[in-house]
Short mmCIF file of C-alpha atoms and ligand atoms in Angstrom, two decimals:
data_model
loop_
_atom_site.label_atom_id
_atom_site.label_comp_id
_atom_site.label_asym_id
_atom_site.label_seq_id
_atom_site.Cartn_x
_atom_site.Cartn_y
_atom_site.Cartn_z
CA MET A 1 -5.88 66.68 14.75
CA ARG A 2 -9.13 67.12 12.63
CA ILE A 3 -9.71 65.52 9.02
CA LEU A 4 -12.36 66.40 6.59
CA LEU A 5 -12.59 63.19 4.48
CA VAL A 6 -14.46 63.58 1.03
CA GLU A 7 -15.78 60.61 -0.82
CA ASP A 8 -18.47 59.13 -1.98
CA GLU A 9 -17.83 55.93 -2.61
CA ALA A 10 -19.20 54.28 0.85
CA ARG A 11 -16.44 51.47 1.01
CA ILE A 12 -13.47 53.37 0.51
CA ALA A 13 -14.87 56.55 2.57
CA ALA A 14 -15.83 53.54 5.68
CA GLU A 15 -11.86 52.48 4.72
CA VAL A 16 -10.03 55.12 5.29
CA ALA A 17 -12.73 56.80 7.84
CA GLU A 18 -11.40 54.01 9.85
CA ALA A 19 -7.91 54.01 9.40
CA LEU A 20 -7.71 57.72 10.32
CA LYS A 21 -9.12 56.97 13.17
CA GLY A 22 -7.41 54.65 14.26
CA ALA A 23 -4.16 56.67 13.55
CA GLY A 24 -5.78 59.15 16.46
CA TYR A 25 -7.43 61.67 13.99
CA VAL A 26 -11.03 63.06 14.43
CA VAL A 27 -13.40 62.59 11.04
CA ASP A 28 -15.96 64.41 9.43
CA LEU A 29 -16.64 62.16 6.27
CA VAL A 30 -18.85 64.02 3.82
CA ALA A 31 -20.11 62.32 0.39
CA ASP A 32 -21.06 65.25 -2.12
CA GLY A 33 -18.87 67.85 -3.43
CA GLU A 34 -21.35 70.61 -2.38
CA THR A 35 -21.74 69.83 1.30
CA ALA A 36 -17.54 69.68 0.70
CA TRP A 37 -17.06 72.55 0.04
CA PHE A 38 -20.11 74.24 2.70
CA GLN A 39 -18.84 71.94 5.76
CA GLY A 40 -14.55 73.02 4.47
CA ASP A 41 -15.85 76.68 3.85
CA THR A 42 -17.22 76.95 7.31
CA GLU A 43 -15.39 74.28 9.87
CA GLU A 44 -11.98 73.95 10.95
CA TYR A 45 -10.24 71.09 9.63
CA ASP A 46 -6.21 70.42 9.77
CA ALA A 47 -6.28 69.00 6.79
CA VAL A 48 -8.51 67.72 3.99
CA VAL A 49 -8.56 64.40 1.99
CA LEU A 50 -10.33 64.91 -1.12
CA ASP A 51 -11.67 62.87 -3.94
CA LEU A 52 -11.86 64.55 -7.24
CA GLY A 53 -14.71 62.23 -8.84
CA LEU A 54 -18.10 63.66 -6.71
CA PRO A 55 -21.71 64.43 -7.01
CA GLY A 56 -22.88 67.74 -7.67
CA MET A 57 -19.73 69.95 -7.77
CA ASP A 58 -16.37 67.78 -8.52
CA GLY A 59 -13.35 67.50 -6.27
CA LEU A 60 -11.52 70.06 -8.72
CA SER A 61 -13.61 72.76 -8.32
CA VAL A 62 -14.52 72.50 -4.56
CA LEU A 63 -10.55 72.73 -4.15
CA LYS A 64 -10.49 76.04 -6.28
CA ARG A 65 -13.12 77.79 -4.05
CA TRP A 66 -11.82 76.88 -1.10
CA ARG A 67 -8.33 78.54 -2.00
CA GLU A 68 -10.25 81.34 -3.34
CA ASN A 69 -11.69 81.73 -0.48
CA GLU A 70 -7.73 81.88 1.61
CA ARG A 71 -8.83 78.43 3.05
CA ARG A 72 -5.36 77.28 4.41
CA PHE A 73 -5.81 74.01 5.44
CA PRO A 74 -3.11 71.36 3.30
CA ILE A 75 -5.27 68.95 0.92
CA LEU A 76 -4.38 65.37 -0.47
CA ILE A 77 -6.19 64.34 -3.50
CA LEU A 78 -6.88 60.97 -3.39
CA SER A 79 -8.17 60.05 -7.25
CA ALA A 80 -8.43 57.25 -9.28
CA ARG A 81 -8.15 59.93 -12.23
CA GLY A 82 -4.80 59.17 -12.23
CA THR A 83 -2.87 61.04 -15.45
CA TRP A 84 0.34 62.89 -15.31
CA SER A 85 -2.29 65.72 -16.02
CA GLU A 86 -4.73 65.67 -13.92
CA ARG A 87 -1.71 65.42 -11.22
CA VAL A 88 -0.39 69.13 -12.61
CA ALA A 89 -3.87 70.90 -12.58
CA GLY A 90 -4.62 69.07 -8.64
CA ILE A 91 -1.27 70.36 -7.48
CA ASP A 92 -1.62 73.94 -9.75
CA ALA A 93 -5.12 74.27 -8.38
CA GLY A 94 -3.69 74.35 -4.75
CA ALA A 95 -4.02 70.46 -3.55
CA ASP A 96 -0.73 69.26 -1.36
CA GLU A 97 -0.26 66.06 -2.25
CA TYR A 98 -1.78 63.64 -5.12
CA LEU A 99 -2.60 59.78 -3.96
CA PRO A 100 -3.77 57.64 -7.32
CA LYS A 101 -6.38 54.75 -6.22
CA PRO A 102 -5.89 51.77 -6.07
CA PHE A 103 -3.14 53.04 -3.02
CA HIS A 104 -1.99 51.51 0.66
CA MET A 105 -3.71 52.62 3.53
CA GLU A 106 -0.25 53.25 5.27
CA GLU A 107 0.73 55.96 2.50
CA LEU A 108 -1.91 58.08 2.57
CA LEU A 109 -1.22 57.78 6.62
CA ALA A 110 2.23 58.98 6.16
CA ARG A 111 1.28 62.00 3.64
CA LEU A 112 -1.27 63.07 5.73
CA ARG A 113 1.37 63.06 8.57
CA ALA A 114 3.92 65.02 6.19
CA ILE A 115 1.18 68.01 5.00
CA ILE A 116 0.01 68.79 8.51
CA ARG A 117 3.98 68.63 9.54
CA ARG A 118 4.31 70.81 6.89
CA SER A 119 1.68 73.23 7.45
CA THR A 120 2.62 73.69 11.15
CA GLY A 121 5.95 74.09 10.25
CA GLN A 122 7.58 71.40 11.42
CA VAL A 123 10.42 69.32 10.10
CA GLN A 124 10.62 66.49 12.24
CA THR A 125 8.43 63.29 12.29
CA VAL A 126 9.15 62.63 15.76
CA LEU A 127 8.09 65.84 17.18
CA ALA A 128 10.10 66.63 20.79
CA ILE A 129 10.21 69.48 23.43
CA GLY A 130 12.17 69.56 26.76
CA PRO A 131 11.79 65.81 27.74
CA LEU A 132 8.91 65.07 25.40
CA SER A 133 8.87 63.00 22.93
CA LEU A 134 5.63 62.64 20.09
CA ASP A 135 5.56 60.10 17.47
CA PRO A 136 2.85 60.88 15.56
CA ARG A 137 3.60 57.67 13.42
CA GLN A 138 2.84 55.26 16.96
CA MET A 139 0.47 58.21 18.91
CA ARG A 140 3.10 57.81 20.77
CA VAL A 141 4.53 60.26 23.66
CA THR A 142 7.38 59.45 26.01
CA ARG A 143 8.86 61.70 28.94
CA ASP A 144 12.39 61.09 29.22
CA GLY A 145 12.08 57.73 27.07
CA GLN A 146 9.76 56.69 29.24
CA ALA A 147 6.13 56.15 27.77
CA LEU A 148 2.91 57.82 28.90
CA ASN A 149 -0.25 56.14 28.84
CA LEU A 150 -2.82 58.72 26.99
CA SER A 151 -6.55 58.30 25.69
CA PRO A 152 -6.66 58.93 22.43
CA GLN A 153 -8.61 62.81 23.03
CA GLU A 154 -5.67 63.25 25.50
CA TYR A 155 -2.90 62.19 22.89
CA ARG A 156 -5.18 64.68 20.20
CA LEU A 157 -5.06 67.52 22.52
CA LEU A 158 -0.95 67.05 23.25
CA SER A 159 -0.70 66.60 19.83
CA TYR A 160 -1.98 69.59 18.55
CA LEU A 161 -0.16 71.90 21.25
CA MET A 162 2.76 70.39 20.05
CA HIS A 163 2.73 70.67 16.80
CA HIS A 164 1.62 74.64 17.51
CA ALA A 165 4.36 74.63 19.90
CA GLY A 166 5.70 78.46 20.56
CA ARG A 167 1.54 79.83 19.43
CA VAL A 168 -1.19 80.25 22.10
CA VAL A 169 -3.57 78.78 21.12
CA THR A 170 -7.52 79.53 22.75
CA GLN A 171 -10.35 77.08 24.24
CA ILE A 172 -11.89 77.90 20.73
CA GLU A 173 -9.57 76.50 18.78
CA LEU A 174 -8.99 73.44 20.27
CA THR A 175 -12.79 72.60 20.61
CA GLU A 176 -12.70 72.90 16.74
CA HIS A 177 -9.40 71.12 15.91
CA LEU A 178 -10.24 68.31 18.65
CA TYR A 179 -13.69 67.03 18.23
CA ALA A 180 -15.83 65.95 14.72
CA GLN A 181 -19.36 67.46 14.20
CA ASP A 182 -21.31 66.17 15.36
CA PHE A 183 -19.72 66.03 18.64
CA GLU A 184 -21.90 67.58 21.90
CA ARG A 185 -19.22 69.77 22.83
CA ASP A 186 -18.94 71.33 26.16
CA SER A 187 -17.18 74.49 27.29
CA ASN A 188 -16.25 72.78 30.54
CA ALA A 189 -14.27 69.68 28.24
CA ILE A 190 -11.77 71.42 27.22
CA GLU A 191 -10.11 72.95 31.32
CA VAL A 192 -11.32 69.18 32.29
CA LEU A 193 -9.13 67.85 29.70
CA ILE A 194 -6.09 70.01 29.84
CA GLY A 195 -6.14 69.13 33.62
CA ARG A 196 -5.52 65.48 32.83
CA VAL A 197 -2.51 65.79 30.13
CA ARG A 198 -0.87 68.20 33.12
CA ARG A 199 -1.53 65.18 35.55
CA LYS A 200 0.10 62.74 33.13
CA LEU A 201 2.92 64.39 31.88
CA GLY A 202 3.82 65.13 35.81
CA LEU A 203 4.73 68.25 33.48
CA ASP A 204 4.82 71.75 34.26
CA ILE A 205 4.80 72.53 29.85
CA ILE A 206 1.27 73.58 29.23
CA LYS A 207 1.60 77.21 30.27
CA THR A 208 -2.34 78.99 30.54
CA ARG A 209 -2.21 82.08 28.98
CA ARG A 210 -4.67 84.10 31.26
CA GLY A 211 -8.24 85.23 28.97
CA PHE A 212 -6.17 84.11 26.02
CA GLY A 213 -5.23 80.48 26.09
CA TYR A 214 -3.15 77.31 26.41
CA ILE A 215 0.80 77.38 25.11
CA ILE A 216 3.29 74.78 24.51
CA PRO A 217 6.31 77.18 24.06
CA GLY A 218 8.21 76.59 21.75
CA SER A 219 11.92 74.46 21.87
CA ALA A 220 13.90 77.46 21.80
CA GLU A 221 12.08 78.94 24.54
CA1 CA B 1 -15.60 59.90 -6.44
#
């Protein structure tokens, strides 16, 4: 899962970025409105954490322009402007969540998990498919109740496929959602990663659709 973090206060940006990385996300960090708008308009994200008071274009305008352009990623507003009318303006402009500063990092992470869950059509906090279960709160994956030892990148791959279970996910989509923007992208990397995760799972649950991509069948299939 890949997050766009838009925050111009360096200390908060660093703290949130670190917490997000610790929770298994890859993070692109930007500190001004114009860059944020462009980045969100041209790159793929699983969620955006957006500060409102930004240099250049303000956060609310960035948000409105994304939504006008049909950008659908879930958005969590993070802002010192905590009055009720500003919360209403943010939600009405298309935000999914609003967290006033100061906030507890655990609450930010919980709300982020929730908006990602909702945006992918999941209702359970622990994703379960067959003998496999994935708990985003602890980045923990078990098979038949036994914990599996996955690297952060392997975890991200499995988490993305499980959140989108029942849908074919292309290699390009996986590349977009598993790597930060500054990462050197290698066309073989996804195939190699899929192979490693399959071996660790010891299950034939990630199916290849030749010419299309990969799919974990939904639990109902
Ligand atoms: Ca700010």
